[in-house]
Amino acid sequence: MDAVLSTHRLSLWYGTNQALKGVSLDVPAHRVTALIGPSGCGKSTFLKTLNRMHELVPGVRVEGEVLYRGRSIFDPALDVTALRRQVGMVFQKANPFPMSVYDNIAYGPRTHGIRRRGELDAIVERSLRAAAIWDEVKDRLRKSALSLSGGQQQRVCIARALAVEPDVLLMDEATSALDPISTSRIEELITELKRSYTIVIVTHNMQQAARVSDRCAFFLQGELVEAGDTGRLFSMPGDRRTEDYITGRFG
Amino acid sequence: MGGRRVRDGLLRGALWASGVLTCALLAFLIGFVLWRGLGHVSWGLLTGQRSYLNHTDGIFPNILNTLYMILFTLAAALPVGVGAAVYLTEYAPAGPWTSAIEFAAETLAGIPSILYGLVGMLFFVRLLRLGTGVVSGGLTLAVMILPVVLRTTQEALKAVPRSYREGAMGLGAGRWRTVYTVVLPGAAQGIVTGCILSVGRIVGESAALLFTAGTAARAAGLLRALHTPSATLSVSLYVYANEYGDLDTAMAIAAVLLLITLAINLLAARTGRRLDRQKGGE
């Protein structure tokens, strides 16, 4: 199994507070990898590091290595813009820009130099279809994205991330602010998308991890406790702490 | 129980009285100026100019000069103020350097305007030999309103949700593209409000302009007004009241100024609401 992303002894500090402690993990292609663990365990921080979004936090420091398709993402010669185009991100709270649905989707392609109208139109439609929201918004592409419901906004954000044709999609608790129906639509979508993309999700919801992920990684206090196939991890956890967490004894 | 009731009642009464007093003062001021001034506002006054030879009186040149002053000052102060605010909020890491700039801006905002006038005269008029006129006056006012533009823009930029920046950068946008396409449009409302408030200060300023823009008023094109004495409405109010002893005309100018100020305040409030709606009410 090819690892698209792999980390080696990745440690991260916010100031003097260590948030990640030597995490080594492989993310296989065309699988959904779920990062689970209690609040503050470092799973979101780990996710952000994968496309260097952690750098937006002042005073952050990293040690160790992250390889994307075999190349270090911390290589000074690497263009972070290109990295984030390849490794896209969907955030916990839907964050469409205060512009039309169309302009939201076209934002990424335009950033990367696509200007031709016909080409943009095609990308917008393809991305919205891929995010399973085309039918709901096709008649209101010119309306503000903020006028959509929360679940629709999150799917627009997924479409926006897909519009730059990423290789990997990082999703940071993308359904935690949504109602059950919107959540299940996005879960179906994730299962669809893994055919074309490699997906890493952070989730608080054990059922969700069990439903949508192929592999699971359990984090606790900045450490990766264990990682493995989701079925195996949930039926035969190798570590006592994993078992305690997934059976709901803490968290 | 009874004591608390009485105390609450007294307190409420005092607060109510303060509120009423504030409204009453405003109403009195507006009423007085309009009552004394509006009667002397005539078409001839608004469109004519003062001439000893023709025995005419008018403030048309002053209206023009006020307009020139607004345009020139904003053109000078906006790029610098907005640029500095973007640099401070989006680029510079927060630290002693940024707080020093912010402290300087706060202090600059508190300096009496006559001081700006004096320094403006010595620096722009004398040292740089820009002459008394719209250029020297406008540059002086630009320095004066810079803190207002800087601070309101900064506040507006800080109010743009972090999630917009994350969204843009997560799609691979660089810092400048993020600022230009997402952050600045998000802050437009605050920036426009800052501009309108600045216009209010430009229109109302007299002390800083006495030495730098002059007290004479001839209707002239912008190019000529740049370097010849060009009194704005506020300055002319002072000149009419103090030098000509013509209180009627002074009150008329006061009424015109008051109406302009009210219009600017209404505009600021409306622009704020309109841009709010455009953003979808977030």
Short mmCIF file of C-alpha atoms in Angstrom, two decimals:
data_model
loop_
_atom_site.label_atom_id
_atom_site.label_comp_id
_atom_site.label_asym_id
_atom_site.label_seq_id
_atom_site.Cartn_x
_atom_site.Cartn_y
_atom_site.Cartn_z
CA MET A 1 0.00 0.00 0.00
CA ASP A 2 1.47 3.34 -1.09
CA ALA A 3 1.62 6.07 1.50
CA VAL A 4 0.66 9.44 0.03
CA LEU A 5 1.57 11.25 3.21
CA SER A 6 3.83 9.95 5.91
CA THR A 7 5.14 11.55 9.03
CA HIS A 8 8.28 10.55 10.91
CA ARG A 9 8.73 11.45 14.57
CA LEU A 10 6.71 14.62 14.10
CA SER A 11 6.70 16.87 17.16
CA LEU A 12 5.10 20.28 17.47
CA TRP A 13 5.15 23.00 20.10
CA TYR A 14 2.85 25.98 20.62
CA GLY A 15 5.30 28.18 22.49
CA THR A 16 6.54 25.88 25.25
CA ASN A 17 3.51 23.62 25.17
CA GLN A 18 4.19 20.40 23.28
CA ALA A 19 1.12 19.39 21.26
CA LEU A 20 2.57 16.50 19.24
CA LYS A 21 5.13 13.98 20.50
CA GLY A 22 7.05 12.10 17.85
CA VAL A 23 4.11 10.98 15.71
CA SER A 24 4.89 8.57 12.87
CA LEU A 25 1.96 7.68 10.63
CA ASP A 26 1.40 6.63 7.03
CA VAL A 27 -1.66 7.79 5.10
CA PRO A 28 -2.47 5.30 2.33
CA ALA A 29 -3.84 6.37 -1.07
CA HIS A 30 -7.57 6.18 -1.80
CA ARG A 31 -8.48 5.33 1.73
CA VAL A 32 -10.24 7.29 4.43
CA THR A 33 -7.99 7.67 7.45
CA ALA A 34 -9.74 8.83 10.62
CA LEU A 35 -7.87 10.57 13.43
CA ILE A 36 -9.66 9.99 16.72
CA GLY A 37 -9.05 10.86 20.34
CA PRO A 38 -10.32 13.11 23.11
CA SER A 39 -10.27 16.93 22.89
CA GLY A 40 -6.79 18.38 23.04
CA CYS A 41 -5.12 15.11 22.03
CA GLY A 42 -3.39 16.76 19.05
CA LYS A 43 -5.39 15.20 16.21
CA SER A 44 -6.46 18.56 14.71
CA THR A 45 -2.96 19.95 15.11
CA PHE A 46 -1.58 16.88 13.36
CA LEU A 47 -4.06 17.35 10.51
CA LYS A 48 -3.13 21.02 10.05
CA THR A 49 0.54 20.17 9.90
CA LEU A 50 -0.05 17.96 6.85
CA ASN A 51 -0.46 21.00 4.60
CA ARG A 52 1.44 23.43 6.80
CA MET A 53 -1.67 25.31 7.93
CA HIS A 54 -0.20 25.19 11.44
CA GLU A 55 2.11 27.99 10.33
CA LEU A 56 -0.76 30.48 10.61
CA VAL A 57 -0.47 30.14 14.40
CA PRO A 58 2.19 32.49 15.77
CA GLY A 59 4.95 30.95 17.88
CA VAL A 60 4.61 27.41 16.55
CA ARG A 61 7.65 25.14 16.14
CA VAL A 62 7.98 21.76 14.45
CA GLU A 63 10.52 18.96 14.55
CA GLY A 64 10.53 15.74 12.56
CA GLU A 65 9.46 15.10 9.03
CA VAL A 66 6.36 15.07 6.85
CA LEU A 67 6.70 13.52 3.40
CA TYR A 68 4.17 14.13 0.68
CA ARG A 69 4.69 11.63 -2.13
CA GLY A 70 8.20 11.11 -0.89
CA ARG A 71 9.18 14.75 -0.65
CA SER A 72 9.60 16.76 2.53
CA ILE A 73 6.89 19.42 2.86
CA PHE A 74 9.29 21.50 4.98
CA ASP A 75 11.82 21.67 2.14
CA PRO A 76 12.61 25.41 1.79
CA ALA A 77 12.47 25.05 -1.98
CA LEU A 78 8.91 23.72 -1.80
CA ASP A 79 6.15 26.12 -2.76
CA VAL A 80 3.59 26.08 0.04
CA THR A 81 0.95 27.32 -2.41
CA ALA A 82 1.47 24.25 -4.56
CA LEU A 83 1.41 21.99 -1.50
CA ARG A 84 -1.93 23.38 -0.34
CA ARG A 85 -3.30 22.96 -3.82
CA GLN A 86 -2.40 19.27 -3.65
CA VAL A 87 -3.41 18.81 -0.03
CA GLY A 88 -6.68 20.67 0.44
CA MET A 89 -8.57 21.35 3.63
CA VAL A 90 -12.17 21.51 4.84
CA PHE A 91 -12.65 23.20 8.18
CA GLN A 92 -14.74 22.40 11.22
CA LYS A 93 -17.06 25.31 10.77
CA ALA A 94 -18.23 25.93 7.22
CA ASN A 95 -16.38 29.04 6.09
CA PRO A 96 -17.66 30.10 2.69
CA PHE A 97 -16.38 33.52 1.65
CA PRO A 98 -18.96 36.32 1.68
CA MET A 99 -19.40 36.11 -2.08
CA SER A 100 -21.55 34.19 -4.51
CA VAL A 101 -21.58 30.39 -4.64
CA TYR A 102 -19.92 30.60 -8.05
CA ASP A 103 -17.13 32.89 -6.87
CA ASN A 104 -16.51 30.68 -3.86
CA ILE A 105 -15.90 27.64 -6.05
CA ALA A 106 -13.93 29.64 -8.62
CA TYR A 107 -11.71 31.18 -5.94
CA GLY A 108 -9.11 28.42 -5.92
CA PRO A 109 -8.86 27.97 -9.70
CA ARG A 110 -8.59 31.74 -10.13
CA THR A 111 -5.86 31.83 -7.49
CA HIS A 112 -3.96 29.32 -9.58
CA GLY A 113 -4.34 31.36 -12.74
CA ILE A 114 -7.43 29.99 -14.49
CA ARG A 115 -9.32 32.96 -15.94
CA ARG A 116 -11.22 31.63 -18.94
CA ARG A 117 -14.94 31.81 -18.38
CA GLY A 118 -15.86 28.53 -20.03
CA GLU A 119 -13.20 26.65 -18.14
CA LEU A 120 -14.32 28.14 -14.81
CA ASP A 121 -17.96 27.32 -15.55
CA ALA A 122 -17.00 23.70 -16.16
CA ILE A 123 -14.93 23.50 -12.98
CA VAL A 124 -17.71 25.03 -10.89
CA GLU A 125 -20.30 22.57 -12.16
CA ARG A 126 -17.99 19.56 -11.86
CA SER A 127 -16.95 20.48 -8.30
CA LEU A 128 -20.50 21.13 -7.12
CA ARG A 129 -21.62 17.82 -8.62
CA ALA A 130 -18.74 16.01 -6.94
CA ALA A 131 -19.78 17.53 -3.61
CA ALA A 132 -23.38 16.40 -4.21
CA ILE A 133 -24.84 19.88 -4.03
CA TRP A 134 -25.20 20.87 -7.68
CA ASP A 135 -28.95 20.19 -7.83
CA GLU A 136 -29.58 22.33 -4.76
CA VAL A 137 -27.61 25.38 -5.88
CA LYS A 138 -27.54 25.31 -9.67
CA ASP A 139 -30.27 27.97 -9.85
CA ARG A 140 -28.62 30.21 -7.26
CA LEU A 141 -24.98 30.25 -8.28
CA ARG A 142 -25.05 34.05 -8.21
CA LYS A 143 -26.56 34.20 -4.72
CA SER A 144 -24.42 34.72 -1.65
CA ALA A 145 -23.06 31.46 -0.29
CA LEU A 146 -23.96 32.75 3.16
CA SER A 147 -27.66 32.44 2.29
CA LEU A 148 -27.37 28.63 2.22
CA SER A 149 -28.06 26.33 5.17
CA GLY A 150 -25.18 25.11 7.33
CA GLY A 151 -25.06 21.69 5.68
CA GLN A 152 -25.17 23.23 2.22
CA GLN A 153 -22.44 25.69 3.15
CA GLN A 154 -20.19 22.84 4.26
CA ARG A 155 -20.74 20.99 0.98
CA VAL A 156 -19.97 24.23 -0.90
CA CYS A 157 -16.72 24.37 1.08
CA ILE A 158 -15.98 20.78 0.08
CA ALA A 159 -16.72 21.70 -3.55
CA ARG A 160 -14.44 24.72 -3.18
CA ALA A 161 -11.65 22.47 -1.97
CA LEU A 162 -12.26 20.00 -4.82
CA ALA A 163 -12.19 22.76 -7.44
CA VAL A 164 -8.39 22.96 -7.34
CA GLU A 165 -8.23 19.21 -8.04
CA PRO A 166 -6.36 18.21 -4.93
CA ASP A 167 -4.77 14.86 -4.35
CA VAL A 168 -5.53 14.70 -0.64
CA LEU A 169 -8.46 16.16 1.28
CA LEU A 170 -8.08 16.97 4.97
CA MET A 171 -11.35 17.34 6.86
CA ASP A 172 -11.25 18.79 10.36
CA GLU A 173 -14.43 17.67 12.16
CA ALA A 174 -16.30 18.76 9.09
CA THR A 175 -19.67 17.53 10.35
CA SER A 176 -19.48 18.46 14.02
CA ALA A 177 -21.59 21.60 13.56
CA LEU A 178 -24.22 19.92 11.37
CA ASP A 179 -27.55 18.21 11.93
CA PRO A 180 -27.83 14.41 11.50
CA ILE A 181 -29.24 14.55 7.97
CA SER A 182 -26.53 16.88 6.70
CA THR A 183 -23.97 14.74 8.51
CA SER A 184 -25.08 11.55 6.81
CA ARG A 185 -25.04 13.26 3.40
CA ILE A 186 -21.45 14.32 3.97
CA GLU A 187 -20.51 10.87 5.21
CA GLU A 188 -21.93 9.37 2.00
CA LEU A 189 -19.98 11.98 0.11
CA ILE A 190 -16.73 11.02 1.84
CA THR A 191 -17.26 7.41 0.86
CA GLU A 192 -17.82 8.52 -2.74
CA LEU A 193 -14.82 10.82 -2.80
CA LYS A 194 -12.27 8.25 -1.66
CA ARG A 195 -12.38 6.71 -5.12
CA SER A 196 -10.72 9.83 -6.50
CA TYR A 197 -9.00 11.29 -3.45
CA THR A 198 -7.06 10.32 -0.40
CA ILE A 199 -8.95 11.52 2.64
CA VAL A 200 -7.94 12.23 6.22
CA ILE A 201 -10.69 13.16 8.67
CA VAL A 202 -10.63 14.27 12.27
CA THR A 203 -13.70 13.20 14.18
CA HIS A 204 -15.03 13.13 17.70
CA ASN A 205 -17.71 10.70 16.73
CA MET A 206 -16.75 7.03 17.11
CA GLN A 207 -19.71 5.83 15.06
CA GLN A 208 -18.65 8.16 12.26
CA ALA A 209 -15.09 6.85 12.34
CA ALA A 210 -16.41 3.29 12.25
CA ARG A 211 -18.83 4.08 9.39
CA VAL A 212 -16.62 5.97 6.99
CA SER A 213 -12.98 5.21 7.68
CA ASP A 214 -10.76 2.40 6.42
CA ARG A 215 -7.96 3.17 8.81
CA CYS A 216 -8.01 4.73 12.22
CA ALA A 217 -5.34 6.45 14.27
CA PHE A 218 -5.91 7.00 17.98
CA PHE A 219 -4.23 10.03 19.57
CA LEU A 220 -3.84 10.73 23.27
CA GLN A 221 -2.06 13.71 24.83
CA GLY A 222 -0.04 14.40 21.71
CA GLU A 223 1.01 10.80 21.14
CA LEU A 224 -0.14 8.37 18.51
CA VAL A 225 -1.24 5.41 20.62
CA GLU A 226 -2.03 3.09 17.77
CA ALA A 227 -3.11 3.02 14.16
CA GLY A 228 -4.55 0.27 12.01
CA ASP A 229 -7.50 -0.96 9.97
CA THR A 230 -10.68 0.45 11.42
CA GLY A 231 -12.39 -2.94 11.76
CA ARG A 232 -9.43 -4.39 13.60
CA LEU A 233 -8.95 -1.33 15.81
CA PHE A 234 -12.56 -1.31 16.91
CA SER A 235 -12.86 -5.09 17.44
CA MET A 236 -9.41 -5.87 18.81
CA PRO A 237 -7.69 -2.74 20.03
CA GLY A 238 -4.02 -3.43 20.72
CA ASP A 239 -3.72 -0.96 23.54
CA ARG A 240 -5.70 -0.74 26.72
CA ARG A 241 -6.14 3.05 26.35
CA THR A 242 -7.61 2.64 22.88
CA GLU A 243 -10.08 0.11 24.19
CA ASP A 244 -11.07 2.41 27.06
CA TYR A 245 -11.63 5.29 24.68
CA ILE A 246 -13.64 3.52 21.99
CA THR A 247 -15.82 1.82 24.54
CA GLY A 248 -16.61 5.21 25.99
CA ARG A 249 -14.83 4.91 29.30
CA PHE A 250 -13.33 8.36 28.87
CA GLY A 251 -13.31 11.11 26.33
CA MET B 1 -36.58 46.70 50.34
CA GLY B 2 -38.02 50.17 50.39
CA GLY B 3 -34.57 51.81 50.46
CA ARG B 4 -33.39 49.87 47.43
CA ARG B 5 -36.54 50.82 45.52
CA VAL B 6 -35.99 54.50 46.22
CA ARG B 7 -32.33 54.29 45.28
CA ASP B 8 -33.14 52.47 42.03
CA GLY B 9 -35.78 55.05 41.27
CA LEU B 10 -33.40 57.95 41.88
CA LEU B 11 -30.66 56.35 39.81
CA ARG B 12 -33.02 55.67 36.95
CA GLY B 13 -34.27 59.23 37.14
CA ALA B 14 -30.72 60.61 37.00
CA LEU B 15 -29.87 58.45 33.99
CA TRP B 16 -33.05 59.49 32.26
CA ALA B 17 -32.28 63.16 32.94
CA SER B 18 -28.77 62.79 31.48
CA GLY B 19 -30.21 61.26 28.35
CA VAL B 20 -32.79 63.97 27.99
CA LEU B 21 -30.18 66.66 28.58
CA THR B 22 -27.96 65.24 25.82
CA CYS B 23 -30.83 65.21 23.34
CA ALA B 24 -31.93 68.66 24.43
CA LEU B 25 -28.44 70.12 23.93
CA LEU B 26 -28.24 68.70 20.42
CA ALA B 27 -31.71 69.91 19.57
CA PHE B 28 -30.93 73.36 20.95
CA LEU B 29 -27.68 73.67 19.03
CA ILE B 30 -29.18 72.54 15.75
CA GLY B 31 -32.28 74.62 16.30
CA PHE B 32 -30.35 77.76 17.21
CA VAL B 33 -27.92 77.56 14.29
CA LEU B 34 -30.65 76.82 11.77
CA TRP B 35 -32.93 79.51 13.19
CA ARG B 36 -30.23 82.18 13.16
CA GLY B 37 -28.53 81.00 9.96
CA LEU B 38 -31.04 79.61 7.50
CA GLY B 39 -32.67 83.00 6.99
CA HIS B 40 -29.41 84.34 5.60
CA VAL B 41 -28.74 81.43 3.28
CA SER B 42 -29.68 82.51 -0.19
CA TRP B 43 -29.02 81.29 -3.70
CA GLY B 44 -26.82 84.31 -4.22
CA LEU B 45 -24.74 83.47 -1.16
CA LEU B 46 -24.27 79.85 -2.21
CA THR B 47 -23.29 80.62 -5.80
CA GLY B 48 -21.58 84.02 -5.52
CA GLN B 49 -18.25 85.22 -4.25
CA ARG B 50 -17.18 88.10 -2.07
CA SER B 51 -16.00 91.13 -3.96
CA TYR B 52 -15.35 94.66 -2.70
CA LEU B 53 -15.55 96.05 -6.22
CA ASN B 54 -18.90 94.55 -7.08
CA HIS B 55 -20.23 94.66 -3.51
CA THR B 56 -21.21 91.00 -3.67
CA ASP B 57 -21.00 88.38 -1.00
CA GLY B 58 -20.85 84.64 -1.41
CA ILE B 59 -19.35 81.41 -0.30
CA PHE B 60 -19.21 79.54 -3.59
CA PRO B 61 -15.38 79.55 -3.60
CA ASN B 62 -15.37 78.17 -0.06
CA ILE B 63 -17.69 75.33 -1.05
CA LEU B 64 -15.37 74.51 -3.95
CA ASN B 65 -12.31 74.69 -1.71
CA THR B 66 -13.92 72.38 0.83
CA LEU B 67 -14.52 69.88 -1.94
CA TYR B 68 -10.92 70.16 -3.17
CA MET B 69 -9.67 69.77 0.36
CA ILE B 70 -11.70 66.58 0.89
CA LEU B 71 -10.46 65.04 -2.35
CA PHE B 72 -6.83 65.98 -1.86
CA THR B 73 -6.68 64.96 1.79
CA LEU B 74 -8.32 61.60 1.23
CA ALA B 75 -6.10 60.93 -1.78
CA ALA B 76 -3.07 61.55 0.41
CA ALA B 77 -4.21 59.84 3.61
CA LEU B 78 -6.14 56.78 2.38
CA PRO B 79 -3.36 54.82 0.66
CA VAL B 80 -0.95 55.40 3.53
CA GLY B 81 -3.48 54.75 6.29
CA VAL B 82 -5.00 51.63 4.73
CA GLY B 83 -1.56 50.38 3.70
CA ALA B 84 -0.17 50.81 7.20
CA ALA B 85 -3.20 49.11 8.71
CA VAL B 86 -2.86 46.13 6.36
CA TYR B 87 0.83 45.88 7.17
CA LEU B 88 0.21 46.03 10.92
CA THR B 89 -2.67 43.55 11.03
CA GLU B 90 -1.80 41.11 8.26
CA TYR B 91 1.97 41.09 7.90
CA ALA B 92 3.86 42.36 10.91
CA PRO B 93 4.06 39.89 13.77
CA ALA B 94 2.50 41.45 16.87
CA GLY B 95 5.27 42.81 19.05
CA PRO B 96 6.94 45.98 20.37
CA TRP B 97 7.23 47.41 16.86
CA THR B 98 3.51 47.16 16.09
CA SER B 99 2.46 48.43 19.50
CA ALA B 100 4.85 51.38 19.08
CA ILE B 101 3.13 52.29 15.80
CA GLU B 102 -0.29 51.92 17.36
CA PHE B 103 0.72 54.03 20.33
CA ALA B 104 2.09 56.69 17.96
CA ALA B 105 -1.20 56.73 16.09
CA GLU B 106 -3.21 57.10 19.29
CA THR B 107 -1.03 59.97 20.43
CA LEU B 108 -1.14 61.64 17.04
CA ALA B 109 -4.93 61.54 17.23
CA GLY B 110 -4.92 63.42 20.53
CA ILE B 111 -2.76 66.38 19.50
CA PRO B 112 -4.64 69.72 19.24
CA SER B 113 -5.24 70.66 15.63
CA ILE B 114 -3.73 74.15 15.91
CA LEU B 115 -0.41 72.40 16.51
CA TYR B 116 -0.79 70.55 13.23
CA GLY B 117 -1.45 73.91 11.61
CA LEU B 118 1.68 75.45 13.02
CA VAL B 119 3.94 72.54 12.09
CA GLY B 120 2.22 72.26 8.71
CA MET B 121 2.97 75.91 8.00
CA LEU B 122 6.61 75.63 9.00
CA PHE B 123 7.14 72.35 7.17
CA PHE B 124 4.91 72.29 4.09
CA VAL B 125 4.53 76.02 3.42
CA ARG B 126 7.96 77.34 4.40
CA LEU B 127 10.43 74.48 4.27
CA LEU B 128 9.02 72.63 1.26
CA ARG B 129 7.82 75.90 -0.31
CA LEU B 130 4.46 74.42 -1.29
CA GLY B 131 2.74 77.74 -0.71
CA THR B 132 -0.45 78.42 1.18
CA GLY B 133 -3.22 76.43 -0.47
CA VAL B 134 -4.92 73.09 -0.90
CA VAL B 135 -1.63 71.15 -1.11
CA SER B 136 -0.19 72.39 2.18
CA GLY B 137 -3.58 72.35 3.90
CA GLY B 138 -4.46 68.94 2.52
CA LEU B 139 -1.15 67.40 3.53
CA THR B 140 -1.52 68.85 7.03
CA LEU B 141 -5.03 67.41 7.31
CA ALA B 142 -3.83 64.11 5.87
CA VAL B 143 -1.32 63.78 8.72
CA MET B 144 -4.10 64.70 11.11
CA ILE B 145 -6.65 62.14 9.90
CA LEU B 146 -4.07 59.40 9.31
CA PRO B 147 -4.61 57.93 12.80
CA VAL B 148 -8.38 57.86 12.22
CA VAL B 149 -8.00 56.02 8.92
CA LEU B 150 -5.36 53.70 10.38
CA ARG B 151 -7.32 52.77 13.48
CA THR B 152 -10.72 52.32 11.83
CA THR B 153 -9.15 50.22 9.07
CA GLN B 154 -7.29 48.12 11.63
CA GLU B 155 -10.46 47.52 13.60
CA ALA B 156 -12.27 46.57 10.41
CA LEU B 157 -9.50 44.16 9.39
CA LYS B 158 -9.47 42.55 12.81
CA ALA B 159 -13.22 42.02 12.60
CA VAL B 160 -12.85 39.88 9.46
CA PRO B 161 -13.24 36.28 10.68
CA ARG B 162 -10.03 34.27 10.84
CA SER B 163 -11.85 31.48 9.05
CA TYR B 164 -11.89 33.54 5.83
CA ARG B 165 -8.13 33.83 5.90
CA GLU B 166 -7.76 30.13 6.67
CA GLY B 167 -10.13 29.26 3.84
CA ALA B 168 -8.19 31.33 1.31
CA MET B 169 -4.78 30.15 2.45
CA GLY B 170 -6.00 26.57 2.59
CA LEU B 171 -6.74 26.87 -1.14
CA GLY B 172 -3.17 27.95 -1.77
CA ALA B 173 -3.71 31.71 -1.87
CA GLY B 174 -0.66 33.72 -0.81
CA ARG B 175 -0.88 36.37 1.85
CA TRP B 176 -1.36 39.30 -0.50
CA ARG B 177 -4.03 37.49 -2.54
CA THR B 178 -5.82 36.57 0.67
CA VAL B 179 -5.75 40.19 1.81
CA TYR B 180 -6.78 41.57 -1.54
CA THR B 181 -9.61 39.18 -2.39
CA VAL B 182 -11.05 38.23 0.99
CA VAL B 183 -9.87 40.39 3.86
CA LEU B 184 -10.10 43.89 2.33
CA PRO B 185 -13.58 43.33 0.83
CA GLY B 186 -14.66 42.00 4.21
CA ALA B 187 -13.35 45.15 5.84
CA ALA B 188 -14.74 47.54 3.23
CA GLN B 189 -17.58 48.67 5.44
CA GLY B 190 -15.29 49.76 8.24
CA ILE B 191 -12.90 51.45 5.84
CA VAL B 192 -15.70 53.40 4.19
CA THR B 193 -17.06 54.42 7.57
CA GLY B 194 -13.58 55.64 8.52
CA CYS B 195 -13.43 57.67 5.31
CA ILE B 196 -16.76 59.30 5.96
CA LEU B 197 -15.75 60.18 9.50
CA SER B 198 -12.54 61.64 8.08
CA VAL B 199 -14.54 63.72 5.64
CA GLY B 200 -16.42 65.04 8.64
CA ARG B 201 -13.17 66.12 10.25
CA ILE B 202 -11.91 67.72 7.04
CA VAL B 203 -15.11 69.68 6.61
CA GLY B 204 -15.11 70.78 10.23
CA GLU B 205 -11.44 71.65 10.62
CA SER B 206 -10.41 75.29 10.81
CA ALA B 207 -7.44 75.69 13.16
CA ALA B 208 -5.08 73.48 11.18
CA LEU B 209 -6.01 75.23 7.94
CA LEU B 210 -5.68 78.89 9.00
CA PHE B 211 -1.91 78.88 8.51
CA THR B 212 -1.67 76.27 5.78
CA ALA B 213 -4.55 76.77 3.36
CA GLY B 214 -5.08 80.49 3.88
CA THR B 215 -8.12 82.63 4.48
CA ALA B 216 -8.69 84.12 1.02
CA ALA B 217 -11.27 82.67 -1.30
CA ARG B 218 -11.49 83.06 -5.04
CA ALA B 219 -13.39 80.60 -7.18
CA ALA B 220 -10.65 78.75 -9.00
CA GLY B 221 -9.95 75.47 -10.70
CA LEU B 222 -8.35 72.72 -8.67
CA LEU B 223 -4.90 73.22 -10.22
CA ARG B 224 -4.84 76.88 -9.28
CA ALA B 225 -6.28 76.28 -5.83
CA LEU B 226 -3.50 73.83 -5.04
CA HIS B 227 -0.98 76.57 -4.40
CA THR B 228 -3.05 79.72 -3.76
CA PRO B 229 -4.82 80.62 -0.53
CA SER B 230 -8.09 78.71 -0.49
CA ALA B 231 -10.31 79.01 2.55
CA THR B 232 -12.73 76.19 3.23
CA LEU B 233 -16.20 76.77 4.66
CA SER B 234 -15.06 76.38 8.26
CA VAL B 235 -12.19 78.79 7.79
CA SER B 236 -14.47 81.30 6.11
CA LEU B 237 -16.85 81.05 9.03
CA TYR B 238 -14.00 82.24 11.24
CA VAL B 239 -13.03 84.95 8.79
CA TYR B 240 -16.56 86.29 8.44
CA ALA B 241 -17.18 86.28 12.16
CA ASN B 242 -13.80 87.56 13.27
CA GLU B 243 -12.42 89.74 10.50
CA TYR B 244 -15.47 91.07 8.70
CA GLY B 245 -17.65 91.12 11.83
CA ASP B 246 -20.43 89.80 9.63
CA LEU B 247 -22.27 87.52 12.04
CA ASP B 248 -25.27 87.00 9.78
CA THR B 249 -23.17 85.48 7.02
CA ALA B 250 -21.18 83.54 9.61
CA MET B 251 -24.40 82.03 10.93
CA ALA B 252 -25.49 81.23 7.39
CA ILE B 253 -22.23 79.37 6.82
CA ALA B 254 -22.72 77.63 10.15
CA ALA B 255 -26.11 76.43 9.00
CA VAL B 256 -24.68 75.12 5.74
CA LEU B 257 -21.87 73.36 7.63
CA LEU B 258 -24.33 71.84 10.04
CA LEU B 259 -26.45 70.46 7.23
CA ILE B 260 -23.36 69.00 5.54
CA THR B 261 -22.26 67.37 8.81
CA LEU B 262 -25.69 65.88 9.39
CA ALA B 263 -25.71 64.55 5.83
CA ILE B 264 -22.29 62.97 6.34
CA ASN B 265 -23.36 61.27 9.56
CA LEU B 266 -26.51 59.92 7.96
CA LEU B 267 -24.46 58.70 5.02
CA ALA B 268 -22.03 56.93 7.33
CA ALA B 269 -24.85 55.16 9.13
CA ARG B 270 -26.54 54.17 5.88
CA THR B 271 -23.37 52.94 4.21
CA GLY B 272 -22.69 50.78 7.23
CA ARG B 273 -26.11 49.19 7.04
CA ARG B 274 -26.03 48.73 3.26
CA LEU B 275 -22.65 46.99 3.27
CA ASP B 276 -23.84 44.88 6.18
CA ARG B 277 -26.69 43.59 4.09
CA GLN B 278 -24.41 42.91 1.13
CA LYS B 279 -22.28 40.65 3.25
CA GLY B 280 -25.33 38.57 4.03
CA GLY B 281 -25.66 39.81 7.55
CA GLU B 282 -22.77 37.94 9.11
#
